[in-house]
Tab-separated table of C-alpha atoms in Angstrom:
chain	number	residue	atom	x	y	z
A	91	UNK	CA	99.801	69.626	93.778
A	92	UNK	CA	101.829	73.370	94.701
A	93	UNK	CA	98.981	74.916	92.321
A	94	UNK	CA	96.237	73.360	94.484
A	95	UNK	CA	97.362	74.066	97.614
A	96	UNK	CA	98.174	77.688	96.873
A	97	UNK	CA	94.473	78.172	95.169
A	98	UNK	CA	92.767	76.291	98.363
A	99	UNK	CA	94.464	79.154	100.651
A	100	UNK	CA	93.379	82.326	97.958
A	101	UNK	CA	90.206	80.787	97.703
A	102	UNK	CA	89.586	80.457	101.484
A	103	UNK	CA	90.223	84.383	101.634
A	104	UNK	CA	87.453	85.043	99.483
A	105	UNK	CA	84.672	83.334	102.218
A	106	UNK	CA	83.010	84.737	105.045
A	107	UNK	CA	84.902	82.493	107.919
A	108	UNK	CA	88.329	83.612	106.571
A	109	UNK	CA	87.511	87.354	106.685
A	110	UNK	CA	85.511	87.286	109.769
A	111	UNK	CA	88.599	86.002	111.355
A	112	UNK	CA	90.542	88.322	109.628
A	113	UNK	CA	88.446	91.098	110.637
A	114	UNK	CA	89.067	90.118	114.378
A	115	UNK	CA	92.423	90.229	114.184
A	116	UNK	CA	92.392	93.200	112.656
A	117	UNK	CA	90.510	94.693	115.535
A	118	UNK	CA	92.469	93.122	117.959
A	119	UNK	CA	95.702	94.192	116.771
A	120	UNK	CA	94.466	97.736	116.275
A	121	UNK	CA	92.464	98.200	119.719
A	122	UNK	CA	93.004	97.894	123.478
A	123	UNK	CA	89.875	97.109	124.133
A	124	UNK	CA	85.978	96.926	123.211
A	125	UNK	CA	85.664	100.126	124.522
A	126	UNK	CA	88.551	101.842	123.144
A	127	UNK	CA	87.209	100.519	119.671
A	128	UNK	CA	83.667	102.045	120.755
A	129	UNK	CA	85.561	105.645	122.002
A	130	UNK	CA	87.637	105.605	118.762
A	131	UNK	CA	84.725	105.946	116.246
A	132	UNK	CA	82.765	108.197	118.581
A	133	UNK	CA	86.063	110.250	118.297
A	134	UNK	CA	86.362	109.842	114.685
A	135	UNK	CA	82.525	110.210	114.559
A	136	UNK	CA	82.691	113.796	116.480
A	137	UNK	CA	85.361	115.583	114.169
A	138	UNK	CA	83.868	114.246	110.954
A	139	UNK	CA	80.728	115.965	112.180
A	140	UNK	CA	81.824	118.981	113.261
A	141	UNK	CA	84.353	119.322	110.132
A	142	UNK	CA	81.013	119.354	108.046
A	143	UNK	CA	78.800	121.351	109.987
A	144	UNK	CA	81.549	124.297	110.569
A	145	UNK	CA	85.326	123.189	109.904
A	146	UNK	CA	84.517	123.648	105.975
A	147	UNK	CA	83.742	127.167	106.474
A	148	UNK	CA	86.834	128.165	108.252
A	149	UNK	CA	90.452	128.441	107.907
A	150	UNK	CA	91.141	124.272	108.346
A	151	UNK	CA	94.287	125.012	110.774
A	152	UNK	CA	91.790	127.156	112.930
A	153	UNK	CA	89.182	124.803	113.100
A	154	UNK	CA	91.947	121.711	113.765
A	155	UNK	CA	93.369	123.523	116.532
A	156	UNK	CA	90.020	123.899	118.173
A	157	UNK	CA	89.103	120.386	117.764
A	158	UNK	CA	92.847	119.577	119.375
A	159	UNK	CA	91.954	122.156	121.870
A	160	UNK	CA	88.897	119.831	123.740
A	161	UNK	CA	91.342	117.410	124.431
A	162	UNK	CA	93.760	119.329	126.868
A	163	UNK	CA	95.065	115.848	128.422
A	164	UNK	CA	96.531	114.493	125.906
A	165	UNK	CA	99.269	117.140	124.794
A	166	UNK	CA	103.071	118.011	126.118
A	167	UNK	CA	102.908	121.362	125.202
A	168	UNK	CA	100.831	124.100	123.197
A	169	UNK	CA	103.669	123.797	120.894
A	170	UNK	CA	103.032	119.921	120.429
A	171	UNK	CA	99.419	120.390	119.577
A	172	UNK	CA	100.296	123.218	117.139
A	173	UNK	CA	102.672	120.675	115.097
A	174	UNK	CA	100.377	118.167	114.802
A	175	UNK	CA	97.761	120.011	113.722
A	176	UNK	CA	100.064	120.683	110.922
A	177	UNK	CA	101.354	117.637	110.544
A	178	UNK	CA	98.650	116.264	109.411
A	179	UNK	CA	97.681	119.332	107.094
A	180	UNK	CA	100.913	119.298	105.456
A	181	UNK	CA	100.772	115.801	104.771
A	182	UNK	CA	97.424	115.593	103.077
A	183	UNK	CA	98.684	118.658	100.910
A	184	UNK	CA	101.630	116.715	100.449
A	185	UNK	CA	99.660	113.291	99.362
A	186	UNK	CA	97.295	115.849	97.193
A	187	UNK	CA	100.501	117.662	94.823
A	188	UNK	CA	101.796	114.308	94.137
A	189	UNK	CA	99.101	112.376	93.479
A	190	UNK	CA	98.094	115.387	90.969
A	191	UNK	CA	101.822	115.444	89.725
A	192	UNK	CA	101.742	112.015	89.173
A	193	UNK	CA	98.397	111.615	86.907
A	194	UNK	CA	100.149	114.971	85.025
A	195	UNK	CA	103.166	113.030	84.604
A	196	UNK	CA	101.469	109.873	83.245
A	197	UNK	CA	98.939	111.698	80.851
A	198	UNK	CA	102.100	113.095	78.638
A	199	UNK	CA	102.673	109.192	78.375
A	200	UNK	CA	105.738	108.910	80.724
A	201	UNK	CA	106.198	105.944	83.195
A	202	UNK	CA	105.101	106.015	86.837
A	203	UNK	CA	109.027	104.565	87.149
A	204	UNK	CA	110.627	107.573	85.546
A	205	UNK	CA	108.464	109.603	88.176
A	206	UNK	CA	109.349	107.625	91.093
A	207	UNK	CA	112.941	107.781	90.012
A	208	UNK	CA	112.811	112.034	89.520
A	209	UNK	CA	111.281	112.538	93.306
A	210	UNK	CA	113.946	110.340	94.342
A	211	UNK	CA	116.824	112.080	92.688
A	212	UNK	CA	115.433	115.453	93.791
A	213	UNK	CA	115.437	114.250	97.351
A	214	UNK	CA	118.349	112.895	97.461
A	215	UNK	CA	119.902	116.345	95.794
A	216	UNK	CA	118.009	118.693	98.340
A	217	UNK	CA	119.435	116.448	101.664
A	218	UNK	CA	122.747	115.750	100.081
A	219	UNK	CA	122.219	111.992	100.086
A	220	UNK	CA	123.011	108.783	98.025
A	221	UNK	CA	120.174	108.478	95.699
A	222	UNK	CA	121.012	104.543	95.312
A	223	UNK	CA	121.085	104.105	99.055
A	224	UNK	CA	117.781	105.970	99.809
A	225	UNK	CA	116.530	104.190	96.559
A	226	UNK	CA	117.334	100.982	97.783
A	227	UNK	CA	116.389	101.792	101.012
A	228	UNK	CA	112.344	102.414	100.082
A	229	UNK	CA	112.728	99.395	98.199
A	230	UNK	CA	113.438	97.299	101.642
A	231	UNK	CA	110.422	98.998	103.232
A	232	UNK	CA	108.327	98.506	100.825
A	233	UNK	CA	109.463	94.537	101.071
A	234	UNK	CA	108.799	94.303	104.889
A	235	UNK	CA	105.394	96.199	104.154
A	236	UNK	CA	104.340	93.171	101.780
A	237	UNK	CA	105.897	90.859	103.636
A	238	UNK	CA	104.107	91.694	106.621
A	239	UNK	CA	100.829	92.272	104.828
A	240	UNK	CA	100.964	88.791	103.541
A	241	UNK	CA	101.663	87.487	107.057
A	242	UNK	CA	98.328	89.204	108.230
A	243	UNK	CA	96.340	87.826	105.114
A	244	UNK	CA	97.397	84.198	104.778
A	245	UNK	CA	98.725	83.918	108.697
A	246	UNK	CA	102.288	83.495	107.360
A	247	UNK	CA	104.944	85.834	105.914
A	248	UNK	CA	105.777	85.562	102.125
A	249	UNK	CA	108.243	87.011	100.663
A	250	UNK	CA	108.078	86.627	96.159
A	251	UNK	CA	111.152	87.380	94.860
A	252	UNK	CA	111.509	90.051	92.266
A	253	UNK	CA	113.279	89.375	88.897
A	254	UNK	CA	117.077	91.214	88.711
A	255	UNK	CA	116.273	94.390	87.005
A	256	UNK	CA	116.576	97.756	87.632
A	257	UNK	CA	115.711	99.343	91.429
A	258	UNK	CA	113.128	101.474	90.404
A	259	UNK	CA	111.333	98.746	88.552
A	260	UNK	CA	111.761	96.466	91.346
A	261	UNK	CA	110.336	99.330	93.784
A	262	UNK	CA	107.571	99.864	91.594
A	263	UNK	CA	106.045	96.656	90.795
A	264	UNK	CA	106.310	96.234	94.905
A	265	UNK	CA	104.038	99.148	94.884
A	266	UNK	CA	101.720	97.875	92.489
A	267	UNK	CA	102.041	94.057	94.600
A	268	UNK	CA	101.146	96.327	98.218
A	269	UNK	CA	98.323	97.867	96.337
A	270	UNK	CA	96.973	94.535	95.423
A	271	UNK	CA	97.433	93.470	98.790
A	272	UNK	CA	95.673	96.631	99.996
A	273	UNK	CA	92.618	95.699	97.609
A	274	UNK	CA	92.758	92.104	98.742
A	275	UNK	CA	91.542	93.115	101.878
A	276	UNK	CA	88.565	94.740	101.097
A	277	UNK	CA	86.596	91.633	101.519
A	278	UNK	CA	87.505	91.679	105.324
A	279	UNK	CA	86.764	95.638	105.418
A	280	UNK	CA	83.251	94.942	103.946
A	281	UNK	CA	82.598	92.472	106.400
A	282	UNK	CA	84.406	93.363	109.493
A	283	UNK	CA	83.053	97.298	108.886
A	284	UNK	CA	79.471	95.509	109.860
A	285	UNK	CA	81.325	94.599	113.182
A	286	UNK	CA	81.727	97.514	114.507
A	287	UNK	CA	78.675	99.203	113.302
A	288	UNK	CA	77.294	99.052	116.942
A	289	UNK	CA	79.944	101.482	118.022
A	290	UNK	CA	79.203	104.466	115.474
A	291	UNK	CA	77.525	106.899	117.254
A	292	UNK	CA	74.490	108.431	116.055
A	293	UNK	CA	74.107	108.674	112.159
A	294	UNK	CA	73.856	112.116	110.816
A	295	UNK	CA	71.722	111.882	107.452
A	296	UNK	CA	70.995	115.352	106.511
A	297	UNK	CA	75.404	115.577	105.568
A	298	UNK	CA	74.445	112.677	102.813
A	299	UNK	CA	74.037	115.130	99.790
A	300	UNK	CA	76.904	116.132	100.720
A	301	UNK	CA	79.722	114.250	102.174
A	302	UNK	CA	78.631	112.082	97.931
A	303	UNK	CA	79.358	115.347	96.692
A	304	UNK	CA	83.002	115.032	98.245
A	305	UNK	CA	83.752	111.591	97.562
A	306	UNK	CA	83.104	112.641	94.002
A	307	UNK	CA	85.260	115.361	93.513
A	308	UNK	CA	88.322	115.656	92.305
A	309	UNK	CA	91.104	114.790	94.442
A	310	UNK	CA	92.680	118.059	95.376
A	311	UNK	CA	89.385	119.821	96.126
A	312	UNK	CA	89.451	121.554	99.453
A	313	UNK	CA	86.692	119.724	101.289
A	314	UNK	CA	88.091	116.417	100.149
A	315	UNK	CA	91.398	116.849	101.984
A	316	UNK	CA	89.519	118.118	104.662
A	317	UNK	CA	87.722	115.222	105.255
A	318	UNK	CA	90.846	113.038	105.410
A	319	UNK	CA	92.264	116.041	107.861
A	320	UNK	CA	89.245	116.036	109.732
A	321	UNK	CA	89.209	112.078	110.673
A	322	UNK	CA	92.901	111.978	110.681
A	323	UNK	CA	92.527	114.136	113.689
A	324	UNK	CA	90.486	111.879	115.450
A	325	UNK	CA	92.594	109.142	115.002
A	326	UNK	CA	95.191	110.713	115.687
A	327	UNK	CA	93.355	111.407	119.353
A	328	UNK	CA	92.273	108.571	119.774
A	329	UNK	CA	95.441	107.171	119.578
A	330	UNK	CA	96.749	109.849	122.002
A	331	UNK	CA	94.472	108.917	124.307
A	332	UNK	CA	96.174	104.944	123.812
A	333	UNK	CA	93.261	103.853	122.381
A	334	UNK	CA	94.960	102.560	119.552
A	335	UNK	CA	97.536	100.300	120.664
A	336	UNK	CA	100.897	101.090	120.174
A	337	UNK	CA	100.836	103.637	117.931
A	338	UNK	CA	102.887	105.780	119.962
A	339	UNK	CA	104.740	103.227	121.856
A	340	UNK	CA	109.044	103.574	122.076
A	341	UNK	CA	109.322	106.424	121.776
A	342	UNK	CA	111.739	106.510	124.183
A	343	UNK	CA	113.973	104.321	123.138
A	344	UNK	CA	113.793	106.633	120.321
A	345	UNK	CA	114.410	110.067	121.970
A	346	UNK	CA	118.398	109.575	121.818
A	347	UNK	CA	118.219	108.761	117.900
A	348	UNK	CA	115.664	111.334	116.024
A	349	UNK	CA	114.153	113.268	119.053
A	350	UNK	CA	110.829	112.459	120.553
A	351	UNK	CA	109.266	115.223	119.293
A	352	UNK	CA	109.650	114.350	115.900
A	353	UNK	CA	109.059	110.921	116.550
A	354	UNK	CA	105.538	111.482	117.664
A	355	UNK	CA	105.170	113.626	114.751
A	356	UNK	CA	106.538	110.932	112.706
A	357	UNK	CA	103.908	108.643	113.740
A	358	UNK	CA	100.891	111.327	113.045
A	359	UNK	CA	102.506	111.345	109.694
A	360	UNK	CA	101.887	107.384	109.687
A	361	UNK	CA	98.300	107.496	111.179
A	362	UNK	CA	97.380	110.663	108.502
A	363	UNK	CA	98.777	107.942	105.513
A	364	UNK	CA	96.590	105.451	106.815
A	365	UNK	CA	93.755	106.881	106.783
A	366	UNK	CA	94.157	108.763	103.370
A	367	UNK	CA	94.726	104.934	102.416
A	368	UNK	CA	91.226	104.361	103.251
A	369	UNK	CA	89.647	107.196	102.024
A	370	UNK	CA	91.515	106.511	98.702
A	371	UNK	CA	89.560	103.359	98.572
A	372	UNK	CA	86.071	104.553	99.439
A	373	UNK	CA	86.607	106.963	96.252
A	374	UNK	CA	87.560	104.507	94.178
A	375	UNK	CA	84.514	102.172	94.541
A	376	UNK	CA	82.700	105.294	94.226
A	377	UNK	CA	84.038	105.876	90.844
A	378	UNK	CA	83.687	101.536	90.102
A	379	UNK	CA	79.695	102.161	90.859
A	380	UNK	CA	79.067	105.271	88.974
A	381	UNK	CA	80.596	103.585	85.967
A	382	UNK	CA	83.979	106.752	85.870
A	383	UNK	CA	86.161	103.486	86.771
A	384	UNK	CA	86.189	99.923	84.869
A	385	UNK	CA	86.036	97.663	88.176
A	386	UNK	CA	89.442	95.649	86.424
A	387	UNK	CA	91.459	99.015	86.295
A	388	UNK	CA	91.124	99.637	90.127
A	389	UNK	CA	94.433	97.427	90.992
A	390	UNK	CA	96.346	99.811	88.975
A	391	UNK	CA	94.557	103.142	90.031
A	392	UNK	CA	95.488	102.090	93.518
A	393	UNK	CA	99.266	101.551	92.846
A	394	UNK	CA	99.354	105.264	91.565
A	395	UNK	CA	98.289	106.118	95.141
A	396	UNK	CA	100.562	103.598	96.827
A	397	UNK	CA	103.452	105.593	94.960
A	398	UNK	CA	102.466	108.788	95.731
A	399	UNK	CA	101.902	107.628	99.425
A	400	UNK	CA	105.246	106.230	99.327
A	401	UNK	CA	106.876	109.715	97.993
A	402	UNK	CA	104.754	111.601	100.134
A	403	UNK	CA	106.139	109.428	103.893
A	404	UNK	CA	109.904	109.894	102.546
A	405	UNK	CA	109.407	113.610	101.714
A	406	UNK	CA	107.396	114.017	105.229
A	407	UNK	CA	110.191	112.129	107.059
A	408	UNK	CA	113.020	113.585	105.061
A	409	UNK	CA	111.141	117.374	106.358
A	410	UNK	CA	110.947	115.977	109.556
A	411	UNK	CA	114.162	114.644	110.444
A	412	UNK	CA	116.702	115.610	107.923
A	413	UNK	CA	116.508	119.433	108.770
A	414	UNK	CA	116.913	119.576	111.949
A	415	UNK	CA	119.477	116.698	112.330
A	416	UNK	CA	121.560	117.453	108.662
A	417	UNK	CA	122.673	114.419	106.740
A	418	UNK	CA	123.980	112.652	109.172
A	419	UNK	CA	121.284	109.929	109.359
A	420	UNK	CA	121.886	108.825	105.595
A	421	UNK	CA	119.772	106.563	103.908
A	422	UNK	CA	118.173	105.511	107.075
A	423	UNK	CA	115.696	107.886	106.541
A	424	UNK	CA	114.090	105.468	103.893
A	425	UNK	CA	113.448	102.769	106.780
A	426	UNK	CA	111.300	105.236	108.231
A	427	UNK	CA	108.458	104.419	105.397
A	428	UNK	CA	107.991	100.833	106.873
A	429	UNK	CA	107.358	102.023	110.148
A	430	UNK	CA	104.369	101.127	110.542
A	431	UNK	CA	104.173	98.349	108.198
A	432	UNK	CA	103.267	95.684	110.983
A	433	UNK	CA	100.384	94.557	113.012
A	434	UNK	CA	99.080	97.736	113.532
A	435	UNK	CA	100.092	99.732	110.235
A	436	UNK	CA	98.167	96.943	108.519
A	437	UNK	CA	95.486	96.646	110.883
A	438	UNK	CA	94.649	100.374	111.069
A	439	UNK	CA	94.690	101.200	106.726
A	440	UNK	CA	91.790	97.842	106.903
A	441	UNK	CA	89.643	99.138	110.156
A	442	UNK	CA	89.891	102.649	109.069
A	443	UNK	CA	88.851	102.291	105.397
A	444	UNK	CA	86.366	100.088	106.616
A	445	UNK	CA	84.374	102.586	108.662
A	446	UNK	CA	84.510	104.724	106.170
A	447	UNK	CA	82.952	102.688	104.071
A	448	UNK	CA	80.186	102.139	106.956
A	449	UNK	CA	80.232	106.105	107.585
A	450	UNK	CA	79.394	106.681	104.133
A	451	UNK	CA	76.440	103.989	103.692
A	452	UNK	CA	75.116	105.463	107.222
A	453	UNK	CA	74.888	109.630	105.891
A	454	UNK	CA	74.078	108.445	102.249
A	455	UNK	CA	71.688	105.226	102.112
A	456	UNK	CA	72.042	101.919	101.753
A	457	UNK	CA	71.271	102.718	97.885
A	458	UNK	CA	74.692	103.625	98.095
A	459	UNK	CA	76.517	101.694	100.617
A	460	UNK	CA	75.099	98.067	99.202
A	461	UNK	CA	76.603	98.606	95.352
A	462	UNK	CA	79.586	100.191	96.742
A	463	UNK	CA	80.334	97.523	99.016
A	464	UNK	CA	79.297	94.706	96.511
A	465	UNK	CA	81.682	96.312	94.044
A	466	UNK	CA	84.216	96.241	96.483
A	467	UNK	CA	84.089	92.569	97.191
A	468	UNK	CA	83.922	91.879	93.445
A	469	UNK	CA	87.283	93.705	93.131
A	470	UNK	CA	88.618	92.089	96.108
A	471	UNK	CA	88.315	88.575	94.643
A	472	UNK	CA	89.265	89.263	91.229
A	473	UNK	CA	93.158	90.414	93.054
A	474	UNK	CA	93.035	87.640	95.337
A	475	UNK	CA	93.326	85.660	92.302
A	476	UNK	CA	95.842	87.754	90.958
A	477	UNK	CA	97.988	87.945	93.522
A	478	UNK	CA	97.231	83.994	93.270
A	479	UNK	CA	98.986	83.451	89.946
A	480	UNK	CA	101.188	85.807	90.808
A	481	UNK	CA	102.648	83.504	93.387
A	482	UNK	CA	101.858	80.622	91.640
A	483	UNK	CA	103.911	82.108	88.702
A	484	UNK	CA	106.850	82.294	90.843
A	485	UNK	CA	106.818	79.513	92.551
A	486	UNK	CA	106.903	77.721	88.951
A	487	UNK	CA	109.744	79.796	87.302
A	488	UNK	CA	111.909	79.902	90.859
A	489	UNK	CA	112.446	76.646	91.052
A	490	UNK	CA	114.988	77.264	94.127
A	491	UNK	CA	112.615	79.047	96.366
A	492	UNK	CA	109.519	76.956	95.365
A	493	UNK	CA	109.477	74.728	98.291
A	494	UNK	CA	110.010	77.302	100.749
A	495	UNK	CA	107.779	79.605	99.098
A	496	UNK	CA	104.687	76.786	98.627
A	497	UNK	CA	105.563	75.952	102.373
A	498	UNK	CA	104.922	79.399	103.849
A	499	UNK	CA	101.073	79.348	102.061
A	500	UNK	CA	100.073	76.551	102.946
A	501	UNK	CA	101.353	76.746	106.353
A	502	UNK	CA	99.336	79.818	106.313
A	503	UNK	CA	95.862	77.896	105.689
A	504	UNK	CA	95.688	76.573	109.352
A	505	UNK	CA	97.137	79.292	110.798
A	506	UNK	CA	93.971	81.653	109.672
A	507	UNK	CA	91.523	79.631	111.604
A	508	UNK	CA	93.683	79.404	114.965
A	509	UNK	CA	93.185	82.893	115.479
């Protein structure tokens, strides 16, 4: 009976009605507003333009710092405006050297553990820190960010134990579980990325040679950070302008703690992950329909970038924090990874990836957009069925959290159609 209740919620995210819903709560946990949603891919709309027609051909800080610049209103300082142009540069070069590191690392047949492991001893040795405590301190994040992501799939937080083995292998396969997660919600991006296809803005076709070219290359080509810079920036404004909800929201509170500055900057950092989250997925379906990718190998190519994206917000926040403020704030600075791992962390990584998605079909064709999208809802319901026995699997060889386990999906079935 456990088995058929937990397949009659998994199932139910693989049909229209579930995502639709999903895809509305997505929007309205990431959005003020119908016309915030409209301003924010106008926004996004304007610098992905503009980054093709002249931001390619010029110094990318120069060309970010005019695109800040038309948006006077929304900035503290020149100084402000400055850093997060940079921000969000640094991190995409960032996210670039260790996603490269880390397919280096595993083509001379070494473990994407032992990797993980390295970058956190290194850290840990350049800060002066407890490498166990900021270990174990990712690890947690990485829990809540599942944990939540489960509560916005199924309408109920999960938590599946992991087996007692080492922290690194525990972090890891968490990774690989958010990535799978990630992937599961592709159905709702395919589907709720029609939803907002009203809002777009004018579709520029003659960029479609192009912006293919991009999404083919390889990963640490200039023009395909620049595309993640370039829309990062206008989510990154639009959230400025508190179009996004919340995404810069106690900072106050926070002020005494880290320093608002770098709390804002913190939260570009977030924003800049997010959207590289998307992007990351738009490539990979590329790869799925030009036959580079086998469609059941994408669950694991994703979990290299969930690592990397992981290494990438503690080495940002470590940067950010840690320098200015010494040691002092220990192995809290691993919390900081989670931070926006709710609501709107989720939210934003599913709306985002989804317009890209939509972006690309609209400057390519629909030859392109239909197979890429159909490949992407095949992959989505070949994890959700994954993640499926994954559950199940646990629920049958923890016998002491079964019940409670069982009870939180199927509690979740009703909740998804309350929304």
């Amino acid at each position: 009976m456990q088995d058929q209740q937990i397949d009659q919620l998994f199932n139910n995210l693989k049909q229209d009605k579930t995502q639709m819903a999903l895809a509305e709560q997505a929007e309205n946990a990431l959005f003020t507003n119908d016309e915030a949603k409209k301003n924010t891919f106008q926004t996004i709309n304007a610098f992905l333009d503009d980054y093709l027609l002249n931001g390619r051909h010029q110094p990318i800080e120069q060309w970010l710092t005019f695109r800040f610049d038309q948006y006077p209103d929304i900035w503290e300082s020149e100084q402000e405006k400055i850093e997060t142009a940079n921000t969000i540069i640094n991190t995409i070069e960032r996210l670039t050297v260790n996603q490269v590191e880390l397919e280096k690392h595993l083509n001379k047949r070494k473990t994407i553990e032992n990797f993980y492991q390295k970058k956190i001893d290194t850290l840990a040795e350049e800060y002066q820190l407890n490498s166990t405590e900021l270990a174990q301190e990712v690890d947690n994040a990485l829990s809540d960010a599942n944990r939540n992501y489960f509560g916005f799939l199924t309408g109920q937080e999960i938590s599946l134990p992991m087996e007692d083995e080492a922290l690194n292998q525990k972090t890891i396969k968490r990774a690989k579980l958010n990535a799978q997660l990630n992937l599961m919600g592709w159905g709702l991006k395919s589907v709720g990325s029609r939803l907002v296809n009203s809002f777009l803005g004018k579709k520029n076709l003659s960029h479609g040679e192009e912006l293919q070219k991009i999404i083919s290359s390889a990963v640490d080509t200039a023009e395909n950070k620049g595309v993640q810079i370039a829309v990062s920036g206008g989510v990154v404004v639009s959230a400025k302008k508190g179009w996004i909800k919340d995404a810069f929201a106690g900072l106050d509170k926070l002020e005494k703690v880290v320093g608002k500055a770098g709390s804002v900057l913190s939260r570009v950092q977030d924003l800049t992950l997010s959207v590289a989250n998307g992007w990351d997925d738009v490539r990979l379906f590329d790869r799925v329909e030009r036959g580079v990718l086998k469609a059941t190998d994408v669950a694991a190519e994703k979990a290299k970038f969930v690592v990397a994206q992981t290494i990438t917000n503690l080495e940002q926040k470590a940067d950010l924090f840690l320098r200015k403020n010494g040691a002092k704030l220990g192995a809290k600075i691993g919390a900081t990874v989670g931070s926006l791992a709710g609501p709107v962390g989720t939210a934003i990584g599913s709306v985002v990836g989804g317009f890209l998605g939509e972006k690309v079909g609209g400057w390519v064709s629909d030859k392109v957009v239909k197979p890429v999208a159909e490949t992407a809802k095949k992959v989505a319901d070949k994890v959700i069925d994954t993640v499926k026995d994954t559950a199940k699997s646990f629920v049958s060889s923890v016998s002491s959290a079964a019940e409670s386990v069982v009870s939180s999906i199927v509690s979740g079935i009703s909740s998804l159609f309350s929304w």
